[in-house]
């Protein structure tokens, strides 16, 4: 039973503003990473446990501890966090680094949206500022990087020193930056050179020591490395003339060019380019591209363990030599257009972000703020014998050993030598973050893109075809009035008007500057379709918005659930359909890639734990009432297949259709998750130790009696409270309409009452 629908029924969704755009977000510092002051973190842990942690530096075992955070505005206590050592060489240092896990002993718990914190001792850095400068610079340069601040760490009321508090890179991090967390996140440590090993994804699961070089941190049960293998294949094996087009399909090239610029400016030899180490790759499921995320930039600004001069090293030949391969750096720098764009970014970084007249005052401000806490740091002197004089001198001169530059001299020399080495040519405009607003029936197609060039006013066009016709174009604008953000923010917007049903649009973005340099991206056009929906007969058949003891998921958790029923005469593929608890956001959660057979049911866990599997959504249900909707594929304009708006619900009582796929909704005292709602029973008593007799039931009119005095609430079939009573033995129901009602007693007894 399928019917084609072409009407403008989706007009109720006209306020949807979701955008298919790859531009990252940058959350503010919030309370945890405020850096106008130096917050205090207290850890309270059993002293014997703390001693064991110090005696076993290689252990990653997390122990029970209590956590207090005080920034002068808030003072919070979090009971029972996980606490352990973190890092590599710092595990054997006197000043160790620590990890705090808020969700270790209470799964799902977060502190200001964070599951973990990294407290880094920075024992190699006498200035205690290098990593903070790197993280701040990356964010200022519009690279999604962790937030950070200096904090005071106390353990059992003993001062352990000045630390840098760094945001943990995990599924919460990528969700806050890229708007999704269901992609593969790889932590890449030495020797992660991105060299091609073969087409078999398992080849990239090789280990170095006791860990994988490319360690999968999300979707670990699937353990599927096929996306990484494909990316590495494209990176290494694509012919030079096709590299930009093919790599752009699977990797965010242009943001990585900016990261190269930052790595070379800061002398970050312990990252990918030199040491094949310390980075993350995230497969952004919204764009289909991998994102490069920098990690652990403490060995920077003149810190050296290799005998190299990072202040003068050639910016175009910065990788490690001696037969080492670094395809992500060398292949991009070998491409003339990408090399010119990298040079543009490095020049911009030097002249607009790190000029000493701009950069040094910020550095001095941080130094002044942290100096009192370094002066009394009991661990500061222990690893290299640093004194407070060394702290002050480290900003202006080398200290010997691995500190080959003072901070300020390094920046001055690196900037001057980079300017000498730079080969600056006019660039082809950079076009990135291409996306469009989701298209609905009868609406316009709004498109936008980020365009950057040395010419501040390039001519930008939306180039498109409709239904494979001739090429057309619309001008795009950066004036704040064309779906383009704020005026002058380099985000350009344009529109194609009045898109009818059964339309296929292909579009690209072109940009030409005043010097005649031209770009058009992406190489393969973006395809947007608005097709008819066949509206399969899928039903929200039953759900429970408060599951305390009815049914547990595969993890033993009693979560909200939604049952979907296929009332069609043929199987329905769910993989291109969506489930949402917000009708204004229809594509909130994509359904599993399965076929649902006619008459079958699927149980979906509405638990906001998508990492637990394909049947776990990224939202929960509200016992006080909300809405649920099933929506068709994106190319139908997210045509709605079935929706319900419901009111107050009862714990461990489900709300469902009677019969399966029927029009009437009733409460089910005995829920049937994953099975038919047809039970054949009228009087149902659930979760009762002492049965209560209700008679007559069904009742035609008049009075219903109980066999003992009780306190009760009476609900109708949509969850509205109709009446309540205290110490009564009867209910007068002659004024109530026919239908199903529910009597809920203070003892937790739930009784279905039918009025005929």
XYZ file of C-alpha atoms in Angstrom:
756
model
C 0.000 0.000 0.000
C 1.991 2.945 -1.265
C 0.783 6.250 -2.533
C 2.666 8.987 -4.297
C 2.445 12.406 -2.679
C 3.385 15.629 -4.448
C 1.480 18.275 -2.505
C 3.082 21.046 -0.477
C 2.240 19.323 2.787
C 5.654 20.091 4.222
C 4.982 23.809 4.483
C 4.694 23.338 8.240
C 8.451 22.807 8.224
C 9.326 26.139 6.602
C 11.192 27.297 9.655
C 13.806 24.590 9.365
C 17.222 26.198 9.034
C 19.503 23.156 8.986
C 22.326 23.713 6.564
C 24.358 21.153 4.692
C 27.591 23.007 5.278
C 30.998 21.805 6.352
C 32.050 24.970 8.157
C 33.202 24.050 11.674
C 31.883 25.601 14.862
C 33.937 27.160 17.631
C 32.393 26.834 21.094
C 33.272 29.623 23.495
C 35.608 29.077 26.423
C 32.753 28.561 28.849
C 33.364 28.106 32.554
C 35.895 25.281 32.350
C 38.335 26.964 29.948
C 38.040 30.577 31.077
C 41.540 32.061 30.850
C 41.120 35.579 32.211
C 41.999 34.025 35.579
C 43.721 30.818 36.709
C 41.085 28.399 38.078
C 41.810 25.839 40.770
C 41.198 22.100 40.412
C 41.202 19.872 43.479
C 41.500 16.097 43.336
C 40.744 14.030 46.418
C 41.902 10.425 46.243
C 42.973 7.732 48.679
C 46.668 8.407 49.469
C 47.565 4.735 49.034
C 45.919 4.757 45.616
C 47.823 7.892 44.640
C 51.083 6.251 45.679
C 50.221 3.176 43.591
C 49.590 5.423 40.566
C 53.029 7.001 40.987
C 54.659 3.599 41.488
C 53.082 2.248 38.278
C 53.532 5.027 35.708
C 52.667 2.877 32.686
C 49.245 1.950 34.032
C 46.083 3.430 32.516
C 43.862 2.097 35.291
C 41.400 4.758 36.408
C 40.764 5.081 40.121
C 37.915 6.619 42.095
C 38.428 10.246 43.077
C 36.453 13.409 43.781
C 36.865 16.569 41.699
C 36.338 20.229 42.621
C 36.522 23.078 40.102
C 36.691 26.704 41.252
C 37.162 29.617 38.854
C 35.933 32.335 41.184
C 32.515 32.374 39.523
C 31.511 28.752 39.992
C 32.658 26.159 42.473
C 31.487 22.661 41.571
C 32.066 19.287 43.156
C 31.844 16.128 41.053
C 31.814 12.921 43.063
C 33.415 9.693 41.871
C 35.396 10.623 38.774
C 38.081 8.492 37.157
C 41.684 9.598 37.724
C 44.914 8.313 36.162
C 48.202 9.345 34.596
C 48.326 10.362 30.944
C 51.000 11.193 28.387
C 54.163 9.551 27.125
C 57.531 10.644 28.540
C 55.795 12.669 31.243
C 54.799 9.432 32.990
C 58.416 9.134 34.208
C 58.766 12.831 34.988
C 58.515 14.186 38.508
C 55.784 16.554 37.340
C 53.284 14.141 35.857
C 50.218 14.739 33.709
C 46.749 13.495 34.616
C 43.443 12.571 33.021
C 40.077 13.152 34.710
C 37.096 11.103 33.432
C 33.657 12.287 34.494
C 31.937 9.343 32.817
C 34.154 6.475 33.987
C 31.993 5.337 36.904
C 28.764 7.016 35.815
C 28.292 6.316 32.079
C 26.969 9.277 30.140
C 27.807 11.863 32.788
C 29.309 15.115 31.525
C 30.660 18.240 33.159
C 29.741 21.295 31.096
C 29.442 18.998 28.085
C 32.816 17.345 28.731
C 33.432 13.689 29.490
C 37.155 14.098 30.178
C 39.844 16.663 30.971
C 43.581 16.505 30.338
C 45.789 18.154 32.962
C 49.216 18.567 31.385
C 52.274 19.279 33.528
C 54.350 20.754 30.637
C 57.525 19.553 32.338
C 59.608 20.006 29.141
C 58.654 23.671 28.779
C 60.303 26.120 31.197
C 57.902 28.876 30.047
C 54.806 26.715 30.780
C 53.100 28.485 27.891
C 54.087 26.930 24.567
C 51.130 24.538 24.208
C 48.683 27.254 25.265
C 50.073 29.589 22.592
C 49.676 26.847 19.974
C 46.093 25.993 20.904
C 45.072 29.655 20.951
C 46.774 30.362 17.631
C 45.062 27.427 15.926
C 41.644 28.583 17.100
C 42.341 32.203 16.105
C 43.375 30.907 12.674
C 39.956 29.199 12.394
C 41.200 25.654 12.935
C 39.015 23.422 15.155
C 41.367 22.776 18.056
C 40.916 22.021 21.754
C 40.221 24.807 24.220
C 42.796 25.282 26.966
C 43.705 27.337 30.013
C 46.158 27.381 32.879
C 44.912 25.843 36.124
C 46.239 25.183 39.602
C 46.183 21.494 40.499
C 45.838 20.386 44.098
C 45.750 16.739 45.169
C 44.532 16.039 48.685
C 44.991 19.758 49.449
C 48.665 19.666 48.368
C 49.710 22.037 45.554
C 51.033 20.007 42.605
C 51.756 22.995 40.421
C 50.649 25.037 37.444
C 49.123 22.914 34.681
C 47.507 23.439 31.290
C 43.961 22.125 31.168
C 43.274 20.845 27.625
C 39.970 19.772 26.126
C 39.871 16.060 25.325
C 39.440 15.054 21.662
C 36.575 12.563 21.567
C 33.046 12.192 20.185
C 31.902 15.222 22.208
C 34.674 17.315 20.686
C 33.924 16.390 17.074
C 30.193 16.848 17.601
C 30.736 20.366 18.944
C 32.968 21.295 15.977
C 31.491 19.399 13.022
C 27.886 18.765 14.071
C 28.144 14.963 14.057
C 29.845 12.238 16.057
C 28.965 9.037 14.222
C 32.063 9.004 12.012
C 35.307 7.161 12.694
C 37.754 9.068 14.904
C 41.370 7.852 14.713
C 44.100 8.817 17.154
C 47.305 8.734 15.112
C 50.609 8.275 16.927
C 54.115 7.306 15.806
C 54.684 5.861 13.208
C 51.489 7.119 11.503
C 53.006 8.330 8.225
C 49.863 7.737 6.068
C 51.886 5.617 3.665
C 49.954 3.170 1.468
C 50.211 -0.424 2.712
C 47.589 -2.011 0.470
C 43.847 -2.080 -0.109
C 43.039 -4.370 2.835
C 41.733 -2.123 5.665
C 43.145 -4.460 8.300
C 46.676 -3.569 7.190
C 46.244 -0.218 8.925
C 45.565 -1.863 12.291
C 49.269 -2.538 12.818
C 50.685 -1.863 16.258
C 53.687 -0.004 17.607
C 54.440 -1.216 21.083
C 51.119 -2.130 22.670
C 48.911 0.260 20.689
C 47.770 0.776 17.117
C 49.405 3.574 15.176
C 45.936 4.461 13.875
C 43.781 3.782 16.926
C 40.028 3.868 16.325
C 38.333 5.745 19.176
C 34.708 5.604 18.018
C 32.654 2.796 16.471
C 35.116 0.401 18.074
C 32.781 -2.587 17.933
C 32.612 -2.361 14.136
C 36.401 -1.848 13.938
C 36.025 -0.952 10.260
C 39.087 0.780 8.768
C 37.820 0.841 5.183
C 37.357 4.632 5.190
C 40.930 5.201 6.363
C 42.284 2.720 3.811
C 40.394 4.517 1.031
C 41.666 7.932 2.107
C 45.269 6.703 2.221
C 44.813 5.047 -1.186
C 43.552 8.303 -2.726
C 46.322 10.301 -1.064
C 49.143 8.057 -2.255
C 47.987 6.658 -5.589
C 46.035 9.398 -7.362
C 47.923 10.822 -10.374
C 49.259 14.340 -9.834
C 46.895 15.955 -12.325
C 43.858 14.489 -10.527
C 45.056 14.896 -6.945
C 43.189 18.060 -5.966
C 39.845 16.854 -7.306
C 40.078 13.344 -5.892
C 41.584 14.285 -2.538
C 38.997 17.036 -2.056
C 36.308 14.344 -2.067
C 37.776 12.605 0.988
C 39.840 15.214 2.871
C 39.517 18.832 4.010
C 42.532 20.045 2.051
C 42.317 23.764 2.631
C 42.090 23.741 6.408
C 45.047 21.376 6.465
C 47.094 23.880 4.441
C 46.516 26.301 7.319
C 47.574 23.648 9.832
C 50.817 23.111 7.884
C 51.432 26.849 8.190
C 50.899 26.766 11.969
C 53.042 23.641 12.429
C 55.945 25.165 10.517
C 55.656 28.541 12.233
C 55.586 26.963 15.707
C 58.251 24.366 14.894
C 55.906 21.512 15.805
C 58.291 18.712 14.875
C 56.394 16.196 17.032
C 53.379 16.290 14.714
C 52.753 14.556 11.396
C 55.139 16.324 9.030
C 58.406 15.534 10.796
C 57.727 12.827 13.379
C 54.607 11.079 11.936
C 52.988 11.541 15.329
C 50.330 13.339 17.365
C 47.236 14.001 15.264
C 43.672 12.821 14.931
C 41.676 12.081 11.790
C 37.902 12.375 11.952
C 35.632 11.114 9.164
C 33.086 13.926 9.049
C 29.863 12.178 8.040
C 28.227 15.449 7.047
C 30.796 16.146 4.335
C 32.229 12.676 3.729
C 35.710 14.147 4.265
C 38.413 13.469 6.823
C 39.304 16.343 9.142
C 42.859 16.688 10.469
C 42.911 17.639 14.163
C 46.255 18.674 15.734
C 47.265 17.130 19.045
C 49.792 17.690 21.847
C 51.854 20.665 20.544
C 54.126 21.076 23.574
C 57.432 20.479 21.742
C 57.252 23.784 19.887
C 58.761 27.282 19.637
C 62.355 26.072 19.726
C 62.105 22.949 21.889
C 64.358 20.402 20.148
C 65.556 16.849 20.711
C 66.948 16.158 17.197
C 69.668 18.762 16.742
C 67.602 20.636 14.142
C 67.208 24.390 13.828
C 63.435 24.775 13.664
C 63.722 28.535 13.437
C 65.363 28.404 10.007
C 64.238 25.088 8.487
C 63.046 25.309 4.862
C 59.271 25.753 4.840
C 58.967 23.821 1.552
C 61.191 20.929 2.661
C 60.235 20.573 6.304
C 59.600 16.825 6.479
C 62.040 14.317 7.933
C 64.592 13.115 5.392
C 66.448 9.820 5.056
C 63.885 7.770 3.161
C 60.918 8.836 5.294
C 57.585 9.373 3.525
C 55.023 12.045 4.422
C 52.562 12.028 1.520
C 50.063 14.378 3.150
C 52.715 17.102 3.257
C 54.897 16.353 0.250
C 52.113 15.731 -2.259
C 50.301 18.935 -1.322
C 53.459 21.062 -1.365
C 54.429 19.536 -4.738
C 51.184 20.762 -6.303
C 51.742 24.297 -7.591
C 48.246 25.619 -6.786
C 48.201 24.130 -3.298
C 51.770 25.298 -2.661
C 50.770 28.848 -3.559
C 47.733 28.637 -1.295
C 49.870 27.307 1.572
C 52.291 30.189 1.013
C 49.371 32.618 1.126
C 48.264 31.183 4.474
C 51.752 31.199 6.015
C 52.285 34.799 4.942
C 48.896 35.701 6.409
C 49.800 33.951 9.676
C 53.083 35.846 9.948
C 51.844 39.298 8.981
C 48.381 39.331 10.554
C 48.553 36.962 13.531
C 52.109 36.568 14.852
C 53.797 39.882 14.175
C 55.687 40.649 17.381
C 53.764 43.897 17.915
C 50.589 41.789 18.127
C 51.844 38.501 19.534
C 54.296 39.554 22.227
C 51.855 41.651 24.314
C 49.510 38.656 24.502
C 52.434 36.463 25.559
C 53.465 38.975 28.234
C 49.913 39.121 29.542
C 49.794 35.350 30.047
C 53.269 35.335 31.609
C 52.300 38.003 34.127
C 49.183 36.054 35.064
C 50.939 32.732 35.697
C 54.187 33.971 37.285
C 52.967 33.887 40.925
C 51.929 30.258 40.514
C 55.195 29.159 38.892
C 57.136 30.761 41.726
C 55.549 28.398 44.268
C 55.217 25.317 42.020
C 56.984 22.564 44.024
C 57.443 20.334 40.957
C 58.713 23.004 38.531
C 62.352 22.573 39.559
C 62.482 18.786 39.829
C 62.879 17.478 36.256
C 65.502 19.846 34.775
C 66.507 21.951 37.771
C 64.729 25.023 36.430
C 64.642 28.064 38.694
C 62.309 31.021 38.633
C 65.076 32.925 36.832
C 65.014 30.243 34.129
C 61.273 30.771 33.835
C 61.733 34.484 33.149
C 64.760 33.985 30.900
C 63.041 31.301 28.814
C 60.948 34.001 27.172
C 63.981 35.893 25.902
C 66.893 33.441 25.570
C 67.866 29.812 25.105
C 68.507 27.804 28.267
C 70.631 25.085 26.699
C 69.799 21.417 26.355
C 66.504 20.923 24.577
C 65.544 24.617 24.974
C 67.435 25.921 21.945
C 65.544 29.203 21.653
C 63.889 31.694 23.897
C 60.243 32.135 22.966
C 60.500 35.635 21.555
C 63.783 35.117 19.673
C 62.360 31.968 18.095
C 59.313 33.834 16.800
C 61.438 36.692 15.464
C 63.856 34.378 13.657
C 61.180 32.009 12.333
C 59.139 34.872 10.931
C 62.126 36.565 9.292
C 63.488 33.372 7.709
C 60.033 32.270 6.583
C 59.518 35.622 4.866
C 62.846 35.127 3.084
C 61.883 31.597 2.000
C 58.315 32.378 0.947
C 57.528 32.314 -2.764
C 54.400 34.421 -3.070
C 52.389 34.131 -6.268
C 48.828 35.146 -6.957
C 46.581 32.303 -5.864
C 43.533 30.680 -7.312
C 40.721 31.621 -4.896
C 40.173 29.074 -2.135
C 36.582 27.774 -2.163
C 35.505 25.604 0.768
C 32.618 24.889 3.159
C 30.213 24.519 0.237
C 26.686 23.692 1.341
C 23.004 24.319 0.894
C 19.966 24.633 3.093
C 17.867 21.501 3.138
C 15.331 21.624 0.337
C 11.613 21.204 0.922
C 8.679 21.146 -1.464
C 7.830 24.590 -2.826
C 10.918 26.279 -1.391
C 13.992 27.998 -2.763
C 17.448 26.449 -2.785
C 19.851 28.595 -0.764
C 23.551 27.867 -1.298
C 26.604 29.292 0.380
C 30.384 28.872 0.360
C 33.483 30.306 1.991
C 35.773 32.067 -0.502
C 39.224 33.403 0.385
C 41.726 35.219 -1.806
C 44.323 37.995 -1.656
C 41.707 40.008 -3.571
C 39.172 40.916 -0.882
C 36.306 41.185 -3.374
C 36.364 38.281 -5.873
C 33.413 37.674 -8.181
C 31.601 34.597 -6.885
C 28.916 32.710 -8.811
C 26.548 29.830 -8.210
C 26.854 27.799 -11.426
C 24.074 25.240 -11.906
C 21.874 23.157 -14.165
C 18.230 22.139 -13.701
C 17.176 18.688 -14.884
C 20.411 18.292 -16.880
C 19.696 21.423 -18.944
C 22.090 24.160 -19.995
C 24.386 25.833 -17.492
C 23.111 28.921 -15.671
C 24.525 31.108 -12.910
C 23.491 33.403 -10.098
C 25.787 35.903 -8.422
C 26.616 35.212 -4.791
C 27.060 37.938 -2.210
C 28.857 38.569 1.061
C 26.588 41.366 2.241
C 24.737 39.747 5.135
C 21.484 39.611 3.162
C 21.795 36.470 1.053
C 22.010 33.563 3.520
C 25.685 34.420 3.837
C 26.287 35.148 7.496
C 27.654 38.567 8.356
C 28.816 41.120 5.831
C 32.486 40.731 5.007
C 32.947 37.321 6.654
C 33.980 35.666 3.352
C 30.844 33.515 3.336
C 28.942 34.061 0.090
C 25.285 33.205 -0.453
C 23.031 32.727 -3.469
C 19.612 31.311 -4.286
C 17.760 29.343 -6.958
C 14.072 30.203 -6.740
C 10.908 28.069 -6.661
C 12.121 24.494 -6.990
C 9.270 22.237 -8.187
C 8.921 18.548 -7.367
C 10.761 16.070 -9.612
C 13.723 18.394 -10.041
C 17.428 17.567 -10.139
C 19.845 20.437 -9.596
C 23.597 20.203 -10.046
C 25.681 23.099 -8.791
C 29.241 24.302 -8.245
C 30.790 27.535 -6.988
C 33.122 29.660 -9.113
C 35.305 32.555 -8.000
C 37.484 34.911 -10.048
C 39.695 37.644 -8.621
C 40.804 40.953 -10.113
C 44.039 39.337 -11.289
C 42.164 36.876 -13.483
C 42.822 33.828 -11.290
C 39.858 31.473 -11.285
C 38.585 28.483 -9.299
C 35.487 26.328 -9.551
C 34.637 23.764 -6.884
C 33.862 21.028 -6.248
C 35.218 19.259 -9.296
C 32.120 17.042 -9.390
C 28.904 19.056 -8.955
C 26.778 18.837 -5.837
C 23.495 17.092 -6.707
C 20.247 18.165 -5.038
C 17.051 16.291 -5.868
C 13.430 16.883 -4.948
C 11.484 13.732 -5.820
C 8.065 12.308 -5.091
C 7.671 10.308 -1.920
C 6.134 6.843 -2.163
C 5.193 7.220 1.515
C 5.673 3.664 2.716
C 3.258 2.532 5.416
C 5.652 2.846 8.328
C 4.053 3.556 11.682
C 5.203 4.760 15.053
C 3.372 1.846 16.611
C 4.261 2.007 20.291
C 6.697 3.892 22.512
C 7.699 4.326 26.126
C 9.003 7.689 27.355
C 9.940 6.458 30.837
C 11.296 2.924 31.051
C 12.270 2.021 34.582
C 11.976 -1.763 34.570
C 10.069 -2.924 31.471
C 12.817 -3.970 29.061
C 16.589 -3.488 28.963
C 18.745 -2.909 25.911
C 21.780 -5.034 25.059
C 23.816 -3.056 27.611
C 21.384 -3.796 30.427
C 20.130 -0.204 30.431
C 16.441 0.655 30.786
C 16.108 3.352 28.139
C 13.212 5.009 26.340
C 12.144 3.091 23.242
C 10.153 3.478 20.038
C 8.616 0.598 18.096
C 8.186 1.008 14.330
C 5.819 -1.231 12.374
C 5.817 -1.956 8.648
C 2.159 -2.082 7.640
C 3.064 -2.153 3.959
C 2.704 -5.095 1.593
C 6.402 -5.109 0.736
C 9.677 -4.631 2.563
C 10.831 -1.093 3.309
C 14.464 -0.004 3.376
C 15.008 2.175 6.433
C 18.508 3.387 5.572
C 17.433 6.614 3.846
C 14.728 7.507 6.357
C 14.863 9.493 9.562
C 13.422 9.485 13.064
C 13.187 12.647 15.144
C 11.703 13.996 18.356
C 11.485 17.457 16.772
C 9.246 17.930 13.740
C 11.209 21.066 12.888
C 14.390 18.989 12.611
C 13.362 15.954 10.545
C 16.804 14.481 9.878
C 17.868 14.364 13.504
C 18.647 10.633 13.425
C 19.122 8.416 10.373
C 17.575 4.972 10.664
C 19.594 1.734 10.436
C 20.650 0.338 7.076
C 18.191 -2.580 7.092
C 15.098 -3.816 5.277
C 11.955 -4.127 7.407
C 9.750 -6.943 6.144
C 5.939 -6.593 5.825
C 4.261 -6.964 9.201
C 7.559 -6.795 11.090
C 8.578 -4.522 13.934
C 11.849 -2.835 14.847
C 12.668 -1.565 18.325
C 14.652 1.676 18.508
C 16.299 2.792 21.756
C 15.740 6.526 22.285
C 18.665 6.875 24.700
C 20.934 9.576 23.245
C 23.684 6.960 22.990
C 24.271 6.548 19.223
C 27.712 5.113 19.906
C 26.000 2.020 21.379
C 24.844 0.832 17.974
C 22.672 1.357 14.923
C 19.423 1.053 16.912
C 20.334 3.782 19.407
C 19.238 7.352 18.644
C 20.845 10.678 19.482
C 17.814 11.844 21.454
C 15.663 10.794 24.397
C 11.913 11.070 24.928
C 10.285 13.416 27.422
C 7.857 11.907 29.939
C 6.077 15.275 30.089
C 5.220 15.021 26.397
C 6.701 15.957 23.038
C 6.593 14.670 19.449
C 7.985 11.864 17.311
C 8.178 11.729 13.526
C 9.276 9.361 10.760
C 10.527 11.209 7.678
C 11.362 10.036 4.183
C 14.675 10.469 2.338
C 16.352 13.832 1.892
C 15.605 13.857 -1.831
C 11.866 13.846 -1.065
C 12.195 17.018 0.965
C 12.007 14.901 4.136
C 8.375 14.074 3.468
C 6.768 13.090 6.742
C 5.540 9.505 6.841
C 4.098 9.319 10.349
C 4.069 11.671 13.325
C 2.564 11.873 16.786
C 2.421 14.620 19.384
C 1.804 13.186 22.833
C 1.186 14.409 26.362
C 2.141 13.257 29.848
C 3.304 9.640 30.010
C 3.433 7.064 32.804
C 6.581 5.214 33.860
C 6.669 1.634 32.531
C 3.384 2.125 30.657
C 3.655 2.325 26.881
C 1.513 4.351 24.483
C 0.612 2.646 21.225
C -1.790 2.125 18.377
C -4.709 -0.279 18.640
C -4.462 -2.393 16.550
C -1.013 -2.293 14.917
C -0.985 0.681 12.542
C -4.472 1.667 13.743
C -5.805 5.157 14.319
C -6.597 4.863 18.031
C -3.836 5.425 20.594
C -4.110 3.817 24.043
C -1.933 3.079 27.049
C -0.589 -0.450 27.409
C -0.181 -1.553 30.995
C 1.549 -4.637 29.616
C 3.822 -3.157 26.916
C 4.699 -5.159 23.813
C 8.062 -3.779 22.597
C 8.979 -5.404 19.299
C 5.724 -7.380 19.087
C 2.116 -6.908 18.036
C -0.076 -4.654 20.162
C -3.017 -7.068 19.814
C -3.251 -8.754 23.216
C -6.952 -9.734 23.428
C -7.061 -8.525 27.042
C -9.172 -5.747 28.490
C -8.426 -5.892 32.213
C -4.646 -5.747 32.739
C -2.818 -5.316 36.030
C 0.944 -4.712 35.900
C 3.698 -4.463 38.492
C 1.460 -5.208 41.474
C 2.307 -7.213 44.543
C -1.225 -6.934 45.943
C -3.901 -7.258 43.243
C -6.750 -4.743 43.373
C -10.181 -5.759 42.122
C -12.083 -3.210 40.022
C -15.724 -3.911 39.155
C -17.565 -3.665 36.945
C -14.921 -3.504 34.212
C -15.884 -2.835 31.462
C -18.498 -0.405 32.827
C -21.435 1.082 30.894
C -21.948 4.102 33.180
C -22.368 4.938 36.823
C -19.881 3.874 39.484
C -16.746 1.717 39.506
C -15.850 0.057 42.822
C -12.556 -1.048 44.393
C -12.216 -3.909 46.846
C -10.316 -1.662 49.279
C -9.719 2.001 50.059
C -6.929 3.595 48.011
C -5.367 6.789 46.657
C -5.543 7.030 42.851
C -5.134 9.124 39.709
C -7.287 8.580 36.616
C -5.772 9.234 33.165
C -7.413 9.147 29.742
C -5.844 7.398 26.750
C -3.718 10.420 25.756
C -2.229 10.804 29.216
C -4.351 13.663 30.538
C -5.135 13.607 34.254
C -8.939 13.361 34.582
C -9.452 12.886 38.305
C -7.743 11.979 41.553
C -8.954 10.709 44.892
C -7.714 10.018 48.427
C -8.828 7.020 50.499
C -11.791 6.198 48.259
C -13.461 2.910 47.328
C -15.334 4.051 44.187
C -15.234 6.398 41.173
C -18.281 8.015 39.549
C -17.636 7.751 35.780
C -21.074 8.473 34.349
C -19.910 11.853 32.948
C -16.891 10.403 31.134
C -16.788 9.581 27.426
C -16.465 6.039 26.176
C -12.922 4.767 25.818
C -9.858 3.463 27.607
C -8.758 4.966 30.936
C -6.005 4.145 33.398
C -6.153 4.041 37.159
C -2.751 4.545 38.807
C -2.531 4.013 42.570
C 0.009 5.296 45.056
C 1.216 1.719 45.482
C 2.326 1.656 41.850
C -0.588 -0.471 40.620
C -1.731 0.367 37.075
C -5.201 -0.763 35.950
C -6.810 -0.348 32.539
C -10.505 0.622 32.736
C -12.863 0.436 29.764
C -16.014 2.606 29.656
C -18.498 1.355 27.043
